[in-house]
Amino acid sequence: MAGAVMNVEGGTSFPAKTTWQVIVCSIIAACGGLMFGYDIGISGGVTSMDSFLIKFFHTVYEKKHRAHENNYCKFDNQLLQLFTSSLYLAAIFASFAASIVCRKCGRKPTITLASCFFLVGAVLNFFARNLYMLIGGRILLGFGIGFGNQAVPLFISEIAPAKYRGGLNIIFQFLITVGILVASIINFFTSKLEDGWKYSLGGAAVPALILLFGSFFIYETPASLIERGKDKKGLKVLRKIRGVEDVTLEFEEIKRATELANQVKQPYRQLFKRQNLPPFLCGTILQFFQQFTGINVVMFYAPVLFQTMGSGSDSSLKSAVVTNLVNALATIIAICCVDRVGRKALLKEGAAQMTITQCIIGAILFTHLKVVGPIGSKYALVVLILICAFVAGFAWSWGPLGWLVPSEIYPLDVRTAGFFCAVAMNMLCTFIIGQFFLSMMCAFKSFAFFFFGFWNLVMGISVWLFLPETKGIPVDEMAERAWKKHWLWKKFY
Ligand code: BGC
């Protein structure tokens, strides 16, 4: 291919400079992660605030304050859990709609729409007078997240040059962790105010406004423009974001790929063709596993968990800030390592670390947290340290790679459909964990942690056996250089 450059792995790459346009556009779009993270981080703190419980969940409030109440069951309430998880149910439907809007109208308007939904949801929650307004607001937030999570990783993958796609993609996960951290700090302060929950929930408007404002300044991706017949504009944008005059080869490659993709009238049916099954299974199951690490037990319910162990509400919120800081810092390690040590090594190490920490937490709670009475400050500290080690293990492996790997393994003709399945699996499992964890803890007690420990073991072994290494392989060469070389998946080609 004249003009194309051979990269270190022997694949082709197109001429491109590291332009500020690509970096700025990626950071702006990744603010979709800030919205997602803010919501993850805010709900746990809010559901442990007395003023919130008194207003919306009075029975939970009374139960929580009954001294003789069972430690493991004091927060078990399906409605309270619906507050957290309703958003994810809405997000599943929204991401399907978003996959269509993304294809027909482009990535940029999908991102703008995401911020609008989220903004309206935040305003509704701020003014909520009853449970209906509260849940209604959360459904709108769910629409925002569904649209954002579908469009943002796709947007970044399409504007980033192949050689630093991994790093740019993880900015999305990094901003998720920043959002979670900021939310937990906000919760810490608002919990001291009368009706502090209002400010926590209303604060979601800030990341939405940042994304809304920013979305007016980003370019539409060349692939989306060309796919919709706007070739001239696509070529112009490609020149700008690559920082080189001669982009003919990349332009032709996009044109060829979009022509092929446009021939596929039913991408969802195409997804189930034999040769697409390996990426479909790996991408979707990877997101199932990401949620069954048990990460959102910590993200949603850390303050509730710490209160379960007998900490006061202030120190519970402080502990949540600590775990979220570890989450953000450890994600930076993933950004630095992912293109050097590879995806598989990080995923296996993360799974091992999470299995061990979950099992030790389970053992400590089993032996020291009785049905009534606190766990004791010494053990509470040990559990906090173990939770930080668990979160770090997630943050440099399954967190970012749960989004990165599905975005790089699909051929173009089924990429949006395949990625939708990964997003939907993420949202569905997040819903299940959000909705049932507190009931599960009430029923299983400390065994809830062994349950997640078991899944972490299964996923470590599965990665070792079934996931091909994708490090350094250009997306369009994935079939030849990853799937066709795998001991099992090669049989599908
Ligand atoms: C996951 C979220 C999780 C977050 C924690 C994301 O990759 O999809 O469910 O809460 O990481 O950092």
Short mmCIF file of C-alpha atoms and ligand atoms in Angstrom, two decimals:
data_model
loop_
_atom_site.label_atom_id
_atom_site.label_comp_id
_atom_site.label_asym_id
_atom_site.label_seq_id
_atom_site.Cartn_x
_atom_site.Cartn_y
_atom_site.Cartn_z
CA MET A 1 0.00 0.00 0.00
CA ALA A 2 1.96 3.05 -1.24
CA GLY A 3 2.11 5.89 1.31
CA ALA A 4 1.05 3.73 4.21
CA VAL A 5 3.67 3.02 6.87
CA MET A 6 4.64 -0.39 8.23
CA ASN A 7 4.28 -0.39 12.01
CA VAL A 8 6.35 -2.39 14.49
CA GLU A 9 4.03 -5.38 14.44
CA GLY A 10 4.25 -5.57 10.68
CA GLY A 11 0.75 -4.18 10.06
CA THR A 12 -0.05 -1.02 8.14
CA SER A 13 -0.76 2.40 9.61
CA PHE A 14 -1.60 5.67 7.92
CA PRO A 15 0.45 8.87 8.17
CA ALA A 16 -0.75 11.03 11.08
CA LYS A 17 0.61 13.55 13.56
CA THR A 18 -0.45 13.87 17.19
CA THR A 19 -2.73 16.86 16.69
CA TRP A 20 -4.27 19.00 19.40
CA GLN A 21 -7.61 18.62 17.61
CA VAL A 22 -7.68 14.88 18.30
CA ILE A 23 -6.57 15.30 21.91
CA VAL A 24 -9.06 18.10 22.68
CA CYS A 25 -11.96 16.32 20.93
CA SER A 26 -11.19 13.08 22.81
CA ILE A 27 -11.07 14.84 26.17
CA ILE A 28 -14.33 16.72 25.49
CA ALA A 29 -16.13 13.54 24.39
CA ALA A 30 -14.69 11.59 27.31
CA CYS A 31 -16.61 14.01 29.58
CA GLY A 32 -19.45 11.57 28.90
CA GLY A 33 -17.47 9.41 31.34
CA LEU A 34 -17.61 12.25 33.87
CA MET A 35 -21.43 12.14 33.78
CA PHE A 36 -21.48 8.35 34.09
CA GLY A 37 -18.98 8.39 36.94
CA TYR A 38 -20.71 11.22 38.78
CA ASP A 39 -23.89 9.23 38.90
CA ILE A 40 -22.18 6.01 40.03
CA GLY A 41 -20.44 7.90 42.84
CA ILE A 42 -23.39 9.95 43.99
CA SER A 43 -26.11 7.32 44.49
CA GLY A 44 -24.45 5.31 47.29
CA GLY A 45 -23.79 8.40 49.41
CA VAL A 46 -27.27 9.79 48.85
CA THR A 47 -28.99 6.54 49.81
CA SER A 48 -27.12 6.57 53.11
CA MET A 49 -28.18 10.19 53.96
CA ASP A 50 -30.85 10.44 56.64
CA SER A 51 -32.51 13.51 55.09
CA PHE A 52 -32.97 11.58 51.83
CA LEU A 53 -34.30 8.46 53.55
CA ILE A 54 -36.72 10.48 55.70
CA LYS A 55 -38.15 12.20 52.63
CA PHE A 56 -38.38 9.29 50.20
CA PHE A 57 -37.81 6.00 52.04
CA HIS A 58 -39.16 6.40 55.53
CA THR A 59 -39.37 2.68 56.31
CA VAL A 60 -35.67 2.19 55.48
CA TYR A 61 -34.84 5.11 57.76
CA GLU A 62 -36.73 3.56 60.65
CA LYS A 63 -35.22 0.13 60.04
CA LYS A 64 -31.71 1.57 59.92
CA HIS A 65 -32.14 3.20 63.30
CA ARG A 66 -33.53 0.19 65.11
CA ALA A 67 -30.63 -0.85 67.34
CA HIS A 68 -31.46 -4.56 67.26
CA GLU A 69 -31.69 -4.64 63.48
CA ASN A 70 -29.76 -7.32 61.58
CA ASN A 71 -26.47 -5.80 60.34
CA TYR A 72 -26.65 -7.41 56.94
CA CYS A 73 -30.27 -6.43 56.26
CA LYS A 74 -30.72 -2.88 57.47
CA PHE A 75 -30.68 -1.35 53.98
CA ASP A 76 -32.54 -4.15 52.23
CA ASN A 77 -35.41 -2.45 50.40
CA GLN A 78 -36.38 -3.11 46.79
CA LEU A 79 -37.58 0.47 46.25
CA LEU A 80 -34.36 1.96 47.59
CA GLN A 81 -32.41 -0.30 45.26
CA LEU A 82 -34.69 0.67 42.39
CA PHE A 83 -33.57 4.26 42.96
CA THR A 84 -30.01 3.20 42.10
CA SER A 85 -30.73 0.64 39.42
CA SER A 86 -33.68 2.14 37.45
CA LEU A 87 -31.19 4.27 35.59
CA TYR A 88 -29.45 1.24 34.09
CA LEU A 89 -32.65 -0.30 32.88
CA ALA A 90 -33.45 2.93 31.04
CA ALA A 91 -29.89 3.00 29.70
CA ILE A 92 -30.28 -0.39 27.99
CA PHE A 93 -33.18 0.87 25.87
CA ALA A 94 -31.49 4.20 25.34
CA SER A 95 -28.28 2.66 24.04
CA PHE A 96 -30.24 0.69 21.45
CA ALA A 97 -31.92 3.92 20.29
CA ALA A 98 -28.52 5.60 20.43
CA SER A 99 -26.96 2.98 18.14
CA ILE A 100 -29.53 3.97 15.50
CA VAL A 101 -29.16 7.73 16.04
CA CYS A 102 -25.39 7.27 15.91
CA ARG A 103 -25.59 5.59 12.51
CA LYS A 104 -28.26 7.80 10.96
CA CYS A 105 -27.40 11.24 12.39
CA GLY A 106 -23.80 10.93 13.52
CA ARG A 107 -21.77 10.63 16.73
CA LYS A 108 -21.69 14.35 17.52
CA PRO A 109 -25.48 14.93 17.79
CA THR A 110 -25.76 11.68 19.81
CA ILE A 111 -23.28 13.11 22.31
CA THR A 112 -25.17 16.44 22.43
CA LEU A 113 -28.43 14.57 23.05
CA ALA A 114 -26.79 12.55 25.83
CA SER A 115 -25.88 15.73 27.69
CA CYS A 116 -29.41 17.17 27.24
CA PHE A 117 -31.10 14.08 28.73
CA PHE A 118 -28.69 14.09 31.62
CA LEU A 119 -29.20 17.80 32.26
CA VAL A 120 -33.00 17.53 32.39
CA GLY A 121 -32.73 14.45 34.65
CA ALA A 122 -30.47 16.32 37.07
CA VAL A 123 -32.88 19.29 37.24
CA LEU A 124 -35.85 16.98 37.86
CA ASN A 125 -33.99 15.22 40.67
CA PHE A 126 -33.01 18.52 42.28
CA PHE A 127 -36.67 19.59 42.45
CA ALA A 128 -38.00 16.10 43.32
CA ARG A 129 -40.92 16.23 45.75
CA ASN A 130 -41.91 12.60 45.56
CA LEU A 131 -40.65 9.20 44.47
CA TYR A 132 -42.15 9.56 40.99
CA MET A 133 -40.15 12.68 40.22
CA LEU A 134 -37.09 11.03 41.66
CA ILE A 135 -37.36 7.86 39.56
CA GLY A 136 -38.48 9.90 36.50
CA GLY A 137 -35.31 11.98 36.84
CA ARG A 138 -33.20 8.85 37.07
CA ILE A 139 -34.73 7.41 33.94
CA LEU A 140 -33.71 10.56 32.06
CA LEU A 141 -30.21 10.28 33.51
CA GLY A 142 -30.24 6.69 32.24
CA PHE A 143 -31.06 7.96 28.74
CA GLY A 144 -28.12 10.33 29.00
CA ILE A 145 -25.79 7.53 30.01
CA GLY A 146 -27.10 5.11 27.36
CA PHE A 147 -26.56 7.69 24.61
CA GLY A 148 -23.18 8.77 25.99
CA ASN A 149 -21.73 5.31 26.55
CA GLN A 150 -22.74 4.18 23.08
CA ALA A 151 -21.38 7.22 21.23
CA VAL A 152 -18.26 8.26 23.18
CA PRO A 153 -16.00 5.16 22.92
CA LEU A 154 -16.99 4.84 19.26
CA PHE A 155 -16.27 8.52 18.64
CA ILE A 156 -12.81 8.29 20.24
CA SER A 157 -11.93 5.09 18.37
CA GLU A 158 -12.87 6.70 15.07
CA ILE A 159 -10.96 9.95 15.44
CA ALA A 160 -7.85 8.48 17.10
CA PRO A 161 -4.99 7.30 14.92
CA ALA A 162 -4.39 3.55 15.45
CA LYS A 163 -1.08 3.93 17.25
CA TYR A 164 -2.46 5.65 20.35
CA ARG A 165 -6.08 4.53 20.28
CA GLY A 166 -5.70 2.48 23.50
CA GLY A 167 -4.42 5.40 25.59
CA LEU A 168 -7.03 7.84 24.25
CA ASN A 169 -9.79 5.33 24.85
CA ILE A 170 -8.87 4.92 28.50
CA ILE A 171 -9.37 8.69 29.05
CA PHE A 172 -13.07 7.75 29.03
CA GLN A 173 -12.58 5.33 31.93
CA PHE A 174 -10.27 7.80 33.69
CA LEU A 175 -12.99 10.47 33.61
CA ILE A 176 -15.49 7.89 34.91
CA THR A 177 -13.24 7.46 37.95
CA VAL A 178 -12.78 11.23 38.33
CA GLY A 179 -16.57 11.63 38.24
CA ILE A 180 -16.96 8.98 40.95
CA LEU A 181 -14.30 10.65 43.10
CA VAL A 182 -15.74 14.16 42.75
CA ALA A 183 -19.22 12.82 43.56
CA SER A 184 -18.03 11.14 46.76
CA ILE A 185 -16.30 14.34 47.91
CA ILE A 186 -19.47 16.32 47.19
CA ASN A 187 -21.50 13.77 49.17
CA PHE A 188 -19.16 14.16 52.10
CA PHE A 189 -19.91 17.91 52.30
CA THR A 190 -23.60 17.89 51.33
CA SER A 191 -24.37 15.18 53.91
CA LYS A 192 -23.80 17.86 56.53
CA LEU A 193 -26.40 20.20 55.00
CA GLU A 194 -30.11 20.09 55.52
CA ASP A 195 -31.54 18.53 52.32
CA GLY A 196 -27.98 17.89 51.15
CA TRP A 197 -29.22 15.13 48.80
CA LYS A 198 -30.70 17.87 46.58
CA TYR A 199 -27.32 19.41 45.89
CA SER A 200 -25.70 16.02 45.36
CA LEU A 201 -28.30 14.99 42.80
CA GLY A 202 -28.58 18.44 41.20
CA GLY A 203 -24.76 18.57 40.87
CA ALA A 204 -25.12 16.10 37.98
CA ALA A 205 -26.04 19.16 35.89
CA VAL A 206 -22.40 20.32 35.96
CA PRO A 207 -20.79 17.45 33.96
CA ALA A 208 -23.84 17.55 31.65
CA LEU A 209 -23.30 21.28 30.97
CA ILE A 210 -19.58 20.71 30.35
CA LEU A 211 -20.39 18.02 27.77
CA LEU A 212 -23.22 20.03 26.21
CA PHE A 213 -21.04 23.11 25.77
CA GLY A 214 -18.04 21.06 24.63
CA SER A 215 -20.06 19.05 22.12
CA PHE A 216 -20.57 22.15 19.98
CA PHE A 217 -16.83 22.36 19.41
CA ILE A 218 -15.98 18.79 18.47
CA TYR A 219 -15.74 17.55 14.88
CA GLU A 220 -18.00 14.86 13.54
CA THR A 221 -15.89 11.77 12.82
CA PRO A 222 -14.74 11.31 9.20
CA ALA A 223 -16.17 7.75 9.16
CA SER A 224 -19.61 8.96 10.15
CA LEU A 225 -19.55 11.82 7.61
CA ILE A 226 -18.43 9.55 4.79
CA GLU A 227 -20.92 6.87 5.78
CA ARG A 228 -23.69 9.46 5.37
CA GLY A 229 -22.44 10.58 1.93
CA LYS A 230 -20.65 13.76 3.09
CA ASP A 231 -17.35 12.80 1.47
CA LYS A 232 -15.97 16.33 0.98
CA LYS A 233 -16.52 17.31 4.57
CA GLY A 234 -15.15 13.96 5.74
CA LEU A 235 -11.94 14.54 3.78
CA LYS A 236 -11.58 18.05 5.20
CA VAL A 237 -12.00 16.85 8.80
CA LEU A 238 -9.59 13.97 8.21
CA ARG A 239 -6.89 16.41 7.03
CA LYS A 240 -7.42 18.59 10.09
CA ILE A 241 -7.34 15.83 12.70
CA ARG A 242 -4.40 13.98 11.13
CA GLY A 243 -2.35 17.15 10.64
CA VAL A 244 -1.07 16.01 7.20
CA GLU A 245 -2.13 17.10 3.71
CA ASP A 246 -2.12 13.71 2.04
CA VAL A 247 -4.77 11.56 3.69
CA THR A 248 -5.94 9.92 0.46
CA LEU A 249 -5.09 6.39 1.57
CA GLU A 250 -6.91 6.59 4.86
CA PHE A 251 -9.83 8.31 3.14
CA GLU A 252 -10.03 5.51 0.58
CA GLU A 253 -9.82 2.90 3.32
CA ILE A 254 -12.72 4.52 5.22
CA LYS A 255 -14.67 4.81 1.99
CA ARG A 256 -14.12 1.11 1.21
CA ALA A 257 -15.07 0.09 4.75
CA THR A 258 -18.20 2.26 4.83
CA GLU A 259 -19.30 0.95 1.41
CA LEU A 260 -18.97 -2.59 2.74
CA ALA A 261 -20.76 -1.62 5.95
CA ASN A 262 -23.54 0.10 3.99
CA GLN A 263 -24.20 -3.13 2.08
CA VAL A 264 -25.08 -4.80 5.36
CA LYS A 265 -28.73 -3.94 5.80
CA GLN A 266 -29.22 -5.88 9.03
CA PRO A 267 -26.10 -5.59 11.16
CA TYR A 268 -27.75 -7.45 14.05
CA ARG A 269 -28.41 -10.52 11.90
CA GLN A 270 -24.87 -10.27 10.49
CA LEU A 271 -23.53 -10.30 14.04
CA PHE A 272 -24.65 -13.90 14.49
CA LYS A 273 -22.84 -15.17 11.38
CA ARG A 274 -20.23 -17.79 12.25
CA GLN A 275 -17.16 -15.57 11.64
CA ASN A 276 -18.54 -12.82 13.90
CA LEU A 277 -19.28 -15.11 16.83
CA PRO A 278 -15.78 -15.01 18.39
CA PRO A 279 -15.72 -11.19 18.86
CA PHE A 280 -19.42 -11.18 19.77
CA LEU A 281 -18.96 -13.76 22.53
CA CYS A 282 -15.72 -12.29 23.86
CA GLY A 283 -16.92 -8.65 23.82
CA THR A 284 -20.27 -9.37 25.45
CA ILE A 285 -19.01 -11.84 28.05
CA LEU A 286 -16.17 -9.47 28.95
CA GLN A 287 -18.75 -6.87 30.01
CA PHE A 288 -20.73 -9.51 31.93
CA PHE A 289 -17.53 -10.40 33.78
CA GLN A 290 -16.67 -6.73 34.35
CA GLN A 291 -19.82 -6.34 36.40
CA PHE A 292 -19.49 -9.68 38.19
CA THR A 293 -16.13 -8.59 39.58
CA GLY A 294 -18.46 -7.00 42.14
CA ILE A 295 -17.02 -3.51 41.53
CA ASN A 296 -20.37 -1.78 41.76
CA VAL A 297 -21.05 -3.28 45.14
CA VAL A 298 -18.22 -1.01 46.27
CA MET A 299 -19.06 1.91 43.97
CA PHE A 300 -22.78 2.09 44.80
CA TYR A 301 -22.82 0.80 48.29
CA ALA A 302 -19.41 1.57 49.85
CA PRO A 303 -20.88 4.06 52.37
CA VAL A 304 -23.73 1.64 53.09
CA LEU A 305 -21.23 -1.23 53.47
CA PHE A 306 -19.08 0.73 55.87
CA GLN A 307 -22.17 1.64 57.88
CA THR A 308 -23.12 -2.03 57.89
CA MET A 309 -19.79 -2.71 59.56
CA GLY A 310 -20.63 -0.19 62.21
CA SER A 311 -18.85 2.99 61.06
CA GLY A 312 -20.67 6.29 61.56
CA SER A 313 -22.08 7.95 58.44
CA ASP A 314 -19.26 10.55 58.37
CA SER A 315 -16.43 8.01 58.39
CA SER A 316 -18.33 5.86 55.91
CA LEU A 317 -18.39 8.71 53.41
CA LYS A 318 -14.69 9.41 54.08
CA SER A 319 -13.86 5.77 53.41
CA ALA A 320 -15.73 6.00 50.11
CA VAL A 321 -13.58 9.01 49.13
CA VAL A 322 -10.43 6.97 49.87
CA THR A 323 -11.49 4.00 47.73
CA ASN A 324 -12.49 6.32 44.88
CA LEU A 325 -9.14 8.10 44.99
CA VAL A 326 -7.41 4.72 44.68
CA ASN A 327 -9.70 3.94 41.72
CA ALA A 328 -8.70 7.11 39.84
CA LEU A 329 -4.96 6.79 40.54
CA ALA A 330 -4.80 3.11 39.59
CA THR A 331 -6.50 3.87 36.25
CA ILE A 332 -3.48 6.00 35.32
CA ILE A 333 -1.36 2.84 35.66
CA ALA A 334 -3.59 1.17 33.05
CA ILE A 335 -3.07 4.11 30.66
CA CYS A 336 0.71 3.66 30.97
CA CYS A 337 0.79 -0.15 30.78
CA VAL A 338 -1.94 -1.22 28.39
CA ASP A 339 0.08 -0.87 25.19
CA ARG A 340 3.25 -2.32 26.75
CA VAL A 341 2.28 -5.38 28.80
CA GLY A 342 -0.86 -6.11 26.78
CA ARG A 343 -4.52 -6.64 27.62
CA LYS A 344 -4.37 -10.27 28.78
CA ALA A 345 -1.64 -9.81 31.37
CA LEU A 346 -3.56 -6.95 33.01
CA LEU A 347 -6.86 -8.85 32.97
CA LYS A 348 -5.33 -11.98 34.53
CA GLU A 349 -3.46 -10.07 37.23
CA GLY A 350 -6.57 -8.02 38.05
CA ALA A 351 -8.74 -11.14 38.34
CA ALA A 352 -6.24 -12.84 40.68
CA GLN A 353 -5.95 -9.75 42.90
CA MET A 354 -9.72 -9.38 43.12
CA THR A 355 -10.31 -13.08 43.88
CA ILE A 356 -7.88 -12.99 46.79
CA THR A 357 -9.14 -9.72 48.29
CA GLN A 358 -12.84 -10.69 48.01
CA CYS A 359 -12.20 -14.02 49.74
CA ILE A 360 -10.27 -12.42 52.60
CA ILE A 361 -13.01 -9.77 53.07
CA GLY A 362 -15.61 -12.57 53.14
CA ALA A 363 -13.57 -14.49 55.72
CA ILE A 364 -13.16 -11.43 57.98
CA LEU A 365 -16.86 -10.58 57.85
CA PHE A 366 -17.75 -14.24 58.41
CA THR A 367 -15.67 -14.48 61.55
CA HIS A 368 -16.02 -10.96 62.95
CA LEU A 369 -19.24 -9.29 61.78
CA LYS A 370 -22.04 -10.79 63.76
CA VAL A 371 -25.70 -10.22 62.94
CA VAL A 372 -25.87 -7.40 65.49
CA GLY A 373 -23.16 -5.08 66.77
CA PRO A 374 -20.23 -3.39 64.93
CA ILE A 375 -17.16 -5.17 63.55
CA GLY A 376 -14.56 -3.28 65.60
CA SER A 377 -12.34 -0.49 64.29
CA LYS A 378 -9.24 -2.68 63.78
CA TYR A 379 -11.03 -5.03 61.42
CA ALA A 380 -12.94 -2.18 59.77
CA LEU A 381 -9.54 -0.67 58.81
CA VAL A 382 -8.29 -3.99 57.44
CA VAL A 383 -11.46 -4.32 55.37
CA LEU A 384 -10.99 -0.77 54.05
CA ILE A 385 -7.40 -1.60 52.98
CA LEU A 386 -8.58 -4.80 51.30
CA ILE A 387 -11.35 -2.93 49.49
CA CYS A 388 -8.73 -0.45 48.21
CA ALA A 389 -6.57 -3.36 46.95
CA PHE A 390 -9.64 -4.84 45.25
CA VAL A 391 -10.54 -1.51 43.62
CA ALA A 392 -6.94 -0.98 42.41
CA GLY A 393 -6.97 -4.45 40.84
CA PHE A 394 -10.16 -3.54 38.97
CA ALA A 395 -8.98 -0.07 37.97
CA TRP A 396 -5.88 -1.19 36.11
CA SER A 397 -7.55 -4.11 34.40
CA TRP A 398 -11.24 -4.91 34.01
CA GLY A 399 -12.42 -1.29 34.38
CA PRO A 400 -10.75 0.25 31.31
CA LEU A 401 -10.39 -2.97 29.33
CA GLY A 402 -14.08 -3.78 29.69
CA TRP A 403 -14.66 -0.80 27.39
CA LEU A 404 -11.47 -0.86 25.32
CA VAL A 405 -11.48 -4.49 24.16
CA PRO A 406 -15.08 -4.55 22.80
CA SER A 407 -14.36 -1.31 20.93
CA GLU A 408 -11.39 -2.81 19.05
CA ILE A 409 -12.34 -6.40 18.21
CA TYR A 410 -15.30 -6.06 15.81
CA PRO A 411 -15.08 -5.74 12.02
CA LEU A 412 -16.56 -2.44 10.80
CA ASP A 413 -19.79 -3.90 9.36
CA VAL A 414 -20.95 -5.09 12.79
CA ARG A 415 -19.04 -2.64 14.99
CA THR A 416 -21.96 -0.48 16.22
CA ALA A 417 -24.24 -3.51 16.66
CA GLY A 418 -21.53 -5.50 18.46
CA PHE A 419 -20.59 -2.59 20.66
CA PHE A 420 -24.26 -2.05 21.53
CA CYS A 421 -24.41 -5.65 22.82
CA ALA A 422 -21.40 -4.99 25.04
CA VAL A 423 -22.91 -1.73 26.40
CA ALA A 424 -26.29 -3.39 26.95
CA MET A 425 -24.68 -6.30 28.80
CA ASN A 426 -22.85 -3.80 31.01
CA MET A 427 -26.06 -1.93 31.81
CA LEU A 428 -28.10 -5.10 32.37
CA CYS A 429 -25.57 -6.56 34.81
CA THR A 430 -25.16 -3.20 36.55
CA PHE A 431 -28.94 -3.17 36.97
CA ILE A 432 -28.94 -6.69 38.41
CA ILE A 433 -26.17 -5.92 40.89
CA GLY A 434 -27.68 -2.55 41.81
CA GLN A 435 -31.12 -4.04 42.31
CA PHE A 436 -30.25 -7.19 44.17
CA PHE A 437 -26.99 -6.75 46.03
CA LEU A 438 -28.47 -5.41 49.26
CA SER A 439 -31.03 -8.24 49.31
CA MET A 440 -28.27 -10.68 48.46
CA MET A 441 -26.15 -9.45 51.36
CA CYS A 442 -29.19 -9.83 53.64
CA ALA A 443 -29.69 -13.44 52.48
CA PHE A 444 -26.08 -14.63 51.93
CA LYS A 445 -24.37 -12.43 54.57
CA SER A 446 -20.58 -12.61 54.25
CA PHE A 447 -20.92 -15.31 51.56
CA ALA A 448 -21.87 -12.53 49.12
CA PHE A 449 -18.14 -11.77 48.94
CA PHE A 450 -17.17 -15.40 48.26
CA PHE A 451 -19.74 -15.34 45.45
CA PHE A 452 -17.89 -12.52 43.70
CA GLY A 453 -14.53 -14.11 44.54
CA PHE A 454 -15.67 -17.20 42.66
CA TRP A 455 -16.61 -15.16 39.58
CA ASN A 456 -13.25 -13.41 39.61
CA LEU A 457 -11.54 -16.79 39.49
CA VAL A 458 -13.73 -17.94 36.59
CA MET A 459 -13.00 -14.79 34.59
CA GLY A 460 -9.23 -15.03 35.11
CA ILE A 461 -9.22 -18.58 33.75
CA SER A 462 -11.53 -17.60 30.86
CA VAL A 463 -9.25 -14.78 29.75
CA TRP A 464 -6.26 -17.11 29.87
CA LEU A 465 -8.03 -19.69 27.70
CA PHE A 466 -10.30 -17.74 25.37
CA LEU A 467 -9.21 -14.14 24.82
CA PRO A 468 -6.67 -13.49 22.05
CA GLU A 469 -4.12 -10.72 22.68
CA THR A 470 -5.09 -7.57 20.76
CA LYS A 471 -2.21 -5.29 21.78
CA GLY A 472 -0.69 -3.38 18.87
CA ILE A 473 -2.93 -4.97 16.22
CA PRO A 474 -4.75 -2.50 13.95
CA VAL A 475 -8.51 -2.93 14.27
CA ASP A 476 -8.98 -3.98 10.66
CA GLU A 477 -6.36 -6.73 10.90
CA MET A 478 -7.90 -8.32 13.99
CA ALA A 479 -9.39 -11.31 12.15
CA GLU A 480 -6.09 -12.28 10.49
CA ARG A 481 -3.75 -11.60 13.37
CA ALA A 482 -5.80 -12.35 16.47
CA TRP A 483 -8.85 -14.55 15.88
CA LYS A 484 -7.40 -16.79 13.17
CA LYS A 485 -4.35 -17.50 15.32
CA HIS A 486 -6.30 -18.51 18.43
CA TRP A 487 -6.43 -22.28 19.21
CA LEU A 488 -10.25 -22.28 19.43
CA TRP A 489 -11.57 -19.34 17.45
CA LYS A 490 -9.59 -20.21 14.28
CA LYS A 491 -12.13 -23.02 13.79
CA PHE A 492 -14.79 -20.36 13.17
CA TYR A 493 -13.08 -18.96 10.08
C1 BGC B 1 -17.77 0.27 34.98
C2 BGC B 1 -18.69 0.80 36.04
C3 BGC B 1 -17.89 0.99 37.31
C4 BGC B 1 -16.71 1.89 37.07
C5 BGC B 1 -15.82 2.01 38.28
C6 BGC B 1 -16.64 1.22 34.78
O1 BGC B 1 -15.77 0.71 33.82
O2 BGC B 1 -18.48 0.07 33.78
O3 BGC B 1 -19.76 -0.07 36.23
O4 BGC B 1 -18.68 1.56 38.30
O5 BGC B 1 -15.92 1.39 36.01
O6 BGC B 1 -14.68 2.76 38.05
#
